[in-house]
CSV table of C-alpha atoms in Angstrom, one decimal:
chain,number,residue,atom,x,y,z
A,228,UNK,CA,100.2,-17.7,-81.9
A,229,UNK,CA,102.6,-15.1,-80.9
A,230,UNK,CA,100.4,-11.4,-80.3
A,231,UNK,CA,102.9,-9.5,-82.5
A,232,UNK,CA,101.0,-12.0,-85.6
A,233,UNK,CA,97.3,-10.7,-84.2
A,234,UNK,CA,95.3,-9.2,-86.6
A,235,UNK,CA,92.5,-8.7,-85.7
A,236,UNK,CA,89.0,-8.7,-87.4
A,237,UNK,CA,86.2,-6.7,-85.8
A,238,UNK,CA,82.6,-7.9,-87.0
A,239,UNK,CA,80.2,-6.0,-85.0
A,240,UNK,CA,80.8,-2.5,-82.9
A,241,UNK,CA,77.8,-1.1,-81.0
A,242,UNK,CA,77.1,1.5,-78.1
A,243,UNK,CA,75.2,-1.1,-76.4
A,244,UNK,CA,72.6,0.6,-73.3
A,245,UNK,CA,71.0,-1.5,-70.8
A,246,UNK,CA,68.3,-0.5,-68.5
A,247,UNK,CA,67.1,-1.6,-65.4
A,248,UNK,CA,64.8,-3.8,-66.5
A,249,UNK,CA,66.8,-5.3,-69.8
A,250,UNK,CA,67.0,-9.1,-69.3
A,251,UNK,CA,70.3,-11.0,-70.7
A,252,UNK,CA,70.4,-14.6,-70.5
A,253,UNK,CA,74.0,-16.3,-70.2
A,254,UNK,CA,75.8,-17.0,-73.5
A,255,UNK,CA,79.2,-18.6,-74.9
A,256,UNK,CA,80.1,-16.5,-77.9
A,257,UNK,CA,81.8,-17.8,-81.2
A,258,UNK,CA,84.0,-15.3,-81.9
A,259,UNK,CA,85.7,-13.0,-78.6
A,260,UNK,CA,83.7,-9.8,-77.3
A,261,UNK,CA,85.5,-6.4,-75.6
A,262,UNK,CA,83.4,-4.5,-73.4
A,263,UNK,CA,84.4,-0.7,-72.2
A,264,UNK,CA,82.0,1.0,-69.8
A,265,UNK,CA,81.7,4.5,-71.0
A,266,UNK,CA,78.5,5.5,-68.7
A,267,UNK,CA,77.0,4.2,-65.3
A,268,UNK,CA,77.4,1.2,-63.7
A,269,UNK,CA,77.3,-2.6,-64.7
A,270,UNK,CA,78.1,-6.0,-63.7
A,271,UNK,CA,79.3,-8.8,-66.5
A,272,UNK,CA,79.3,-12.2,-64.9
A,273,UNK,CA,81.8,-14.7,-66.8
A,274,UNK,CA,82.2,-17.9,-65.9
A,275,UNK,CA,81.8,-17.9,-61.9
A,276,UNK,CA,83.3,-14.5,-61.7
A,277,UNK,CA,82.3,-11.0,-61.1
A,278,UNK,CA,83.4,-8.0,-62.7
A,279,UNK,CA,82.1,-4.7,-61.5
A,280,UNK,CA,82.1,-2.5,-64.7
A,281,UNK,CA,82.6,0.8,-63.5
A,282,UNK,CA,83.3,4.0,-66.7
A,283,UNK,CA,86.4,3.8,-68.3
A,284,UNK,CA,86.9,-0.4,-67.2
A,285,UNK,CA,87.6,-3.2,-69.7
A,286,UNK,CA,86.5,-6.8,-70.0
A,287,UNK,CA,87.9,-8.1,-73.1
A,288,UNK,CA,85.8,-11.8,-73.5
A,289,UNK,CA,88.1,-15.2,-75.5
A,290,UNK,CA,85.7,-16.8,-77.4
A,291,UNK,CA,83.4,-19.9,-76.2
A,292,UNK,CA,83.4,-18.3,-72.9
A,293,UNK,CA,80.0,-18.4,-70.7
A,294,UNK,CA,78.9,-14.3,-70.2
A,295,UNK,CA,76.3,-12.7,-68.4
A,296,UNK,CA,75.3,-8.6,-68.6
A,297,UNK,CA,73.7,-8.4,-65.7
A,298,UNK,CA,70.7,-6.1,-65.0
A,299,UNK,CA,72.1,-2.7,-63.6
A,300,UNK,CA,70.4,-0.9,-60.7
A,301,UNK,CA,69.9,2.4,-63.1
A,302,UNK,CA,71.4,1.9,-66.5
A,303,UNK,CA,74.6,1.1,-68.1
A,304,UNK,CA,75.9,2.2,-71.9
A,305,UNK,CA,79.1,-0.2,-73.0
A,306,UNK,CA,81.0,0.3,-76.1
A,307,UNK,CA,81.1,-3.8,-77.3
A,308,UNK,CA,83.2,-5.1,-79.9
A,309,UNK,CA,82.6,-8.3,-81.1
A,310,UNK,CA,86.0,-9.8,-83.3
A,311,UNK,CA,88.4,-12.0,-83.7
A,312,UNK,CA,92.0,-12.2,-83.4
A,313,UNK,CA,92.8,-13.1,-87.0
A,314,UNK,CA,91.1,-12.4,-90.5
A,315,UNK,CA,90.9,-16.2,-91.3
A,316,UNK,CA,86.9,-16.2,-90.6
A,317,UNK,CA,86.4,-13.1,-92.2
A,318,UNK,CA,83.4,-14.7,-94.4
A,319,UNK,CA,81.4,-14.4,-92.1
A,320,UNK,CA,81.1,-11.0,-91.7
A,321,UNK,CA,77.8,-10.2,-90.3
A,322,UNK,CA,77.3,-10.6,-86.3
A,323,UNK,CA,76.9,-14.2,-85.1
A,324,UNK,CA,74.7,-14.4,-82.2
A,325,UNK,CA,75.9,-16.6,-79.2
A,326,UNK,CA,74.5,-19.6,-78.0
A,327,UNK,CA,73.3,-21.3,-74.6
A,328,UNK,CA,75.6,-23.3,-73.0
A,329,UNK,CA,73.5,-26.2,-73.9
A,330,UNK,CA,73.8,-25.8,-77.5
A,331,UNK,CA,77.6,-24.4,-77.8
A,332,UNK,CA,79.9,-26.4,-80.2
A,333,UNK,CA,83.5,-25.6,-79.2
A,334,UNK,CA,84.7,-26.8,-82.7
A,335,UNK,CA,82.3,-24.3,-84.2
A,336,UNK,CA,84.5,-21.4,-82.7
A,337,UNK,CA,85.7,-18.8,-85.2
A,338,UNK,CA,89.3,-17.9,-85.7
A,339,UNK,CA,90.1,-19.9,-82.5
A,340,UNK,CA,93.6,-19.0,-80.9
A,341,UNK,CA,95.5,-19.5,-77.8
A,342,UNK,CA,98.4,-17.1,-77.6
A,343,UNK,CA,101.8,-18.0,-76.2
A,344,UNK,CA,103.3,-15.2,-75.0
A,345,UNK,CA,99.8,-13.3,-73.8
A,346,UNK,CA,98.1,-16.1,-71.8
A,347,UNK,CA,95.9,-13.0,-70.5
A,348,UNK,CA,94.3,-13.1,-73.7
A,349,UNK,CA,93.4,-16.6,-73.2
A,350,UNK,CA,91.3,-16.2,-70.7
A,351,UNK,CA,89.1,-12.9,-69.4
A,352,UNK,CA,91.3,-9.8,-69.1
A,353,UNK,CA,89.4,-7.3,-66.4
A,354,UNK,CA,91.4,-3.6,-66.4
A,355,UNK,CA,90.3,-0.5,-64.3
A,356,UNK,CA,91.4,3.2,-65.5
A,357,UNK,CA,91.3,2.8,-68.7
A,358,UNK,CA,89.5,6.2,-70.0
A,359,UNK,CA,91.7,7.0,-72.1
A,360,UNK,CA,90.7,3.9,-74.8
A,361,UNK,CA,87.2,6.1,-75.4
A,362,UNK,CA,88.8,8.2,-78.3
A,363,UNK,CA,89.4,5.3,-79.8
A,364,UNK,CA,86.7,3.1,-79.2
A,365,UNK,CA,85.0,6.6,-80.7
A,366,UNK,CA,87.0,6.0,-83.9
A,367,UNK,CA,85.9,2.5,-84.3
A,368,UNK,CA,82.8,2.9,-83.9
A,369,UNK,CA,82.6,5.6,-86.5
A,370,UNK,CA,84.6,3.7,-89.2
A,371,UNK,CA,82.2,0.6,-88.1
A,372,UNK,CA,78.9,2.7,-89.2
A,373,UNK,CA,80.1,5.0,-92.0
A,374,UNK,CA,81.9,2.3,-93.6
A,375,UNK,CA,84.2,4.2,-96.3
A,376,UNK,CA,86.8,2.5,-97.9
A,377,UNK,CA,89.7,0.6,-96.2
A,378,UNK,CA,87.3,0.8,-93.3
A,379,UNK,CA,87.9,-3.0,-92.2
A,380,UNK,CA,91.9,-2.3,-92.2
A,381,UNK,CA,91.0,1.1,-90.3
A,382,UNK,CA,89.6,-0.8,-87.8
A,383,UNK,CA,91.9,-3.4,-87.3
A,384,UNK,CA,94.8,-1.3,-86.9
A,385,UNK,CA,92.5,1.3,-84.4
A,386,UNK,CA,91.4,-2.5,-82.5
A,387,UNK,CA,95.2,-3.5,-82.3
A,388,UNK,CA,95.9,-0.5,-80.9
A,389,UNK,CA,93.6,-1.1,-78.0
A,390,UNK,CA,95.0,-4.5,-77.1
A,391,UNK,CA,98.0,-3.5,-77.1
A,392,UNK,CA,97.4,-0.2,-75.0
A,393,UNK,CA,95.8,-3.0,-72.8
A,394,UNK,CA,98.5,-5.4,-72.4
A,395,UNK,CA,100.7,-2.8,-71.7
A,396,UNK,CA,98.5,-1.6,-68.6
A,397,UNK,CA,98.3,-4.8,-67.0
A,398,UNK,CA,101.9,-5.4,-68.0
A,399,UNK,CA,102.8,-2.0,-66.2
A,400,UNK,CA,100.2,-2.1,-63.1
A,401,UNK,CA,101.9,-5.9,-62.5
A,402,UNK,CA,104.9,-4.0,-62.3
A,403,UNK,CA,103.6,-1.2,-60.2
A,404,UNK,CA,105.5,-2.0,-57.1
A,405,UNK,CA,108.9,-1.2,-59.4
A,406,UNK,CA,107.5,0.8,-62.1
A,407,UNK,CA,109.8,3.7,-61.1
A,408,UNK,CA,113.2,2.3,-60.1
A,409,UNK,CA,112.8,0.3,-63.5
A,410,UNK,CA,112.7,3.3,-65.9
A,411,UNK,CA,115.2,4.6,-63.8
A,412,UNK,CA,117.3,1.6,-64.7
A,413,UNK,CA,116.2,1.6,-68.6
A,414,UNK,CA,118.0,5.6,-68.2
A,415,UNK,CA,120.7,4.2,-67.0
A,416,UNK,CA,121.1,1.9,-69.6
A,417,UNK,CA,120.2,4.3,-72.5
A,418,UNK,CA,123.2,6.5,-71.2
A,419,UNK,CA,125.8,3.9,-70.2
A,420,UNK,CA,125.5,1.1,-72.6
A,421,UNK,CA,128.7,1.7,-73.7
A,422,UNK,CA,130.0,0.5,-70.6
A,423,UNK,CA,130.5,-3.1,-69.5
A,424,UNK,CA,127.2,-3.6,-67.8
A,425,UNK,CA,126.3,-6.8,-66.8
A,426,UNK,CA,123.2,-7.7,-64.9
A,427,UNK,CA,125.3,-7.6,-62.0
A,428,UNK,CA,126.5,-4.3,-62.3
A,429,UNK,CA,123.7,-2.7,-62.8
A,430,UNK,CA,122.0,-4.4,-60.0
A,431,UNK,CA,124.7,-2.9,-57.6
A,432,UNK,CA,124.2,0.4,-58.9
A,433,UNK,CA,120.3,0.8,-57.5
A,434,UNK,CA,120.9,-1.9,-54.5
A,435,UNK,CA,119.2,-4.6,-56.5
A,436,UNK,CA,120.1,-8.5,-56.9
A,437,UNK,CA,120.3,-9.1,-60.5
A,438,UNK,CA,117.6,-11.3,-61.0
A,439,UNK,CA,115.1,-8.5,-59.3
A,440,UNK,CA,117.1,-5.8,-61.6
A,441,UNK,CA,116.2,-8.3,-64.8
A,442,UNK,CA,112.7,-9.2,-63.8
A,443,UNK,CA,111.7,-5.4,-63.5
A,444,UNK,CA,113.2,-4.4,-67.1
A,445,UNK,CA,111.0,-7.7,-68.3
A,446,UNK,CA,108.3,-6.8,-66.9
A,447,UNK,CA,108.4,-3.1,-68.9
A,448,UNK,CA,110.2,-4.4,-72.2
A,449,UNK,CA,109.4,-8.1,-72.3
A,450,UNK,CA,113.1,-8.8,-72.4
A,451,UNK,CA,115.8,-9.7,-69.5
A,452,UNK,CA,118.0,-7.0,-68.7
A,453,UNK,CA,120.5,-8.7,-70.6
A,454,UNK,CA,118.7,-9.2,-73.7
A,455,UNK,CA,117.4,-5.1,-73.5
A,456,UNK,CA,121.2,-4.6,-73.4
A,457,UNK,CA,122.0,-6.1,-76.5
A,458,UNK,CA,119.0,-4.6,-78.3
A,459,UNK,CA,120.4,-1.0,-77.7
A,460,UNK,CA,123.7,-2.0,-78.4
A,461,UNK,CA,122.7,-2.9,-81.2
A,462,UNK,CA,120.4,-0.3,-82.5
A,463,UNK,CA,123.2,2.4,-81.6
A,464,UNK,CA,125.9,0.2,-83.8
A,465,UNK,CA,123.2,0.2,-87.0
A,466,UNK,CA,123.2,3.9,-86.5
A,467,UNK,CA,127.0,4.2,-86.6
A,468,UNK,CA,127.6,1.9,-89.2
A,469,UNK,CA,125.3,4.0,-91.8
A,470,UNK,CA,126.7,7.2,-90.7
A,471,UNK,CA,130.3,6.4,-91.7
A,472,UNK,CA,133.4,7.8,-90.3
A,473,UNK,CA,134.2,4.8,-87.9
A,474,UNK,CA,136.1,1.1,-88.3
A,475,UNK,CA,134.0,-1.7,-87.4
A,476,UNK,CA,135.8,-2.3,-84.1
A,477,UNK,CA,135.4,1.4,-83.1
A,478,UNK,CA,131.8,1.1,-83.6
A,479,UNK,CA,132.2,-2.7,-81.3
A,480,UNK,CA,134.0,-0.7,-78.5
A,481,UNK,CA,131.6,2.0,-78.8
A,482,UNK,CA,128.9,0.2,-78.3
A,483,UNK,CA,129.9,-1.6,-75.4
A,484,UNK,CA,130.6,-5.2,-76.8
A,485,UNK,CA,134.2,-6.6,-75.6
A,486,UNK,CA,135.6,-7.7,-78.8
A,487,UNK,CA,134.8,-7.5,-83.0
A,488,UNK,CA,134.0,-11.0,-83.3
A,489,UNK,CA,131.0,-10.6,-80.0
A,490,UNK,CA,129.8,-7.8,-81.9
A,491,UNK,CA,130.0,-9.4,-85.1
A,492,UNK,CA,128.5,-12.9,-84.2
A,493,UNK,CA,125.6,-11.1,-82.3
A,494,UNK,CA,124.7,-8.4,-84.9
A,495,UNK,CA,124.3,-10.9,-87.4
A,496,UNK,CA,122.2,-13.2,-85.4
A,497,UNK,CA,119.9,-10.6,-84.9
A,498,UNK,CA,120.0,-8.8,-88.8
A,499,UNK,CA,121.1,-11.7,-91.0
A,500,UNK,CA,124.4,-10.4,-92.2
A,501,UNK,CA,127.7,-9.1,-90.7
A,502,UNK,CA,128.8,-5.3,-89.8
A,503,UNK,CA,130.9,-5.0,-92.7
A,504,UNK,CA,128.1,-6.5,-95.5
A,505,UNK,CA,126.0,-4.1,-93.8
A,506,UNK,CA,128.2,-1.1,-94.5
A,507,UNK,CA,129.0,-2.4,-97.6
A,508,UNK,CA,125.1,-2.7,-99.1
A,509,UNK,CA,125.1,-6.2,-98.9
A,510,UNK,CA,121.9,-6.4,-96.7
A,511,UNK,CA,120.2,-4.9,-99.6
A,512,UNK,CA,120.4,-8.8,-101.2
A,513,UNK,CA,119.4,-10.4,-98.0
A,514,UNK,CA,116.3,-11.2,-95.9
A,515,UNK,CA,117.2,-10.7,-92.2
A,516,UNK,CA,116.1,-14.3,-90.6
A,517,UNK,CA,115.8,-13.1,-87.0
A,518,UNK,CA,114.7,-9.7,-84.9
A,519,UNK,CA,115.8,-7.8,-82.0
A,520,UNK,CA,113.3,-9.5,-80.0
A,521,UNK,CA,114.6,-13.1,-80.9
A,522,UNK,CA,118.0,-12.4,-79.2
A,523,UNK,CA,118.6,-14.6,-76.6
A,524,UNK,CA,121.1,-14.5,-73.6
């Protein structure tokens, strides 16, 4: 399962305190948890790891993996989400309570999937920083217990939001070391695309080999440098073509692709149909079969 088909379905949202002297026993949930520290200090144990959960940190839980809240020193209040990543178990819709190691059934696991282009999702994903999430973990909380209509798809769209403000964090503090000279290369881009760039190129430009140059703009778009390329190109030629006033090849040169028939092959790999069916309305009887995101180098 790709993230991009996640939808997710939460069951249970709670502002969840525990005290110094709450007692949790370790348990392997059915469905996944997300925890968010909003006050004090905790510790949740998963697995033979530690995470120190410290306000505004985030340990989202896969399902059928062994947990422990462990006993703070004062007290601890988490936001916790209980959910899964897809609506195919939505009958049961009340919380289901996890078990003991002993008596966990892995087939029994609800909605179980294992993402291919997340793998952090597939196991325990621990972020620091995060305080920003709390207006949203607010919003869920309140659609959770008021309940008014369309509240489930509320809440799925307010829960995707939060995974995907997640992956993006650990997708950016991998990147850290980089972070800056690669939106300084994703500028460049967005001003010279027109340009013969080449991976090469570019790489010379900030003193980069062009596989570093590449990995950095993946690391921030989730596309080679090459493939980001194209996707602009791309998006500016749309624009052109449905504002008029320029030949197909014009639009090709303007865009930065060497020749009509590059342009042409690529733009209708991507969309489904040529340049000149677009301008001519002929997408309107076609289903692009692919996406930006499916172009490949």
């Amino acid at each position: 399962m790709k993230f991009e088909d996640c939808r997710p379905y939460i069951r249970f949202v709670r502002e969840l305190t525990i005290g110094r002297d709450s007692t949790y026993s370790p348990w392997v949930p059915y469905d996944a948890r997300f925890f968010y520290t909003k006050e004090g200090a905790g510790e949740i144990v998963c697995g033979d790891k530690s995470y120190r959960m410290t306000p505004g940190d985030v340990l989202c839980i896969p399902a059928g993996t062994l947990y422990h809240l462990v006993s703070p020193r004062t007290s601890v209040v988490y936001y916790a989400v209980n959910f899964d990543y897809t609506r195919s178990a939505r009958r049961f819709s009340a919380p289901v309570s996890p078990v003991s190691a002993e008596l966990y059934r892995p087939e029994e696991r609800l909605s179980p999937v294992t993402f291919s282009d997340v793998a952090s999702l597939n196991r325990p994903l621990y972020l620091t920083g995060m305080r920003f999430l709390e207006a949203s973990l607010e919003s869920l909380l309140r659609e959770y217990l008021k309940k008014l209509v369309y509240y489930e798809s509320r809440m799925s769209a307010v829960f995707f939001k939060i995974l995907t403000d997640c992956l993006r964090r650990e997708r950016m503090t991998a990147a850290s070391e980089g972070r800056a000279e690669g939106y300084q290369i994703l500028d460049y881009i967005q001003t010279r695309y027109a340009e013969p760039l080449t991976n090469e190129t570019v790489g010379e430009v900030f003193g980069f080999h062009k596989n570093y140059a590449s990995d950095l703009i993946k690391s921030l778009t989730g596309k080679p440098l090459h493939q980001y390329l194209l996707y602009v190109r791309l998006t500016h030629a749309w624009e052109l073509l449905e504002g008029g006033g320029m030949s197909i090849g014009e639009i090709s040169r303007a865009c930065g692709f060497p020749d009509i028939c590059y342009f042409s092959r690529y733009f209708k790999k991507v969309y489904g149909f040529s340049p000149s069916e677009c301008r001519a309305g002929g997408r309107e009887k076609k289903i692009p079969v692919r996406l930006a995101s499916s172009i490949k180098e």
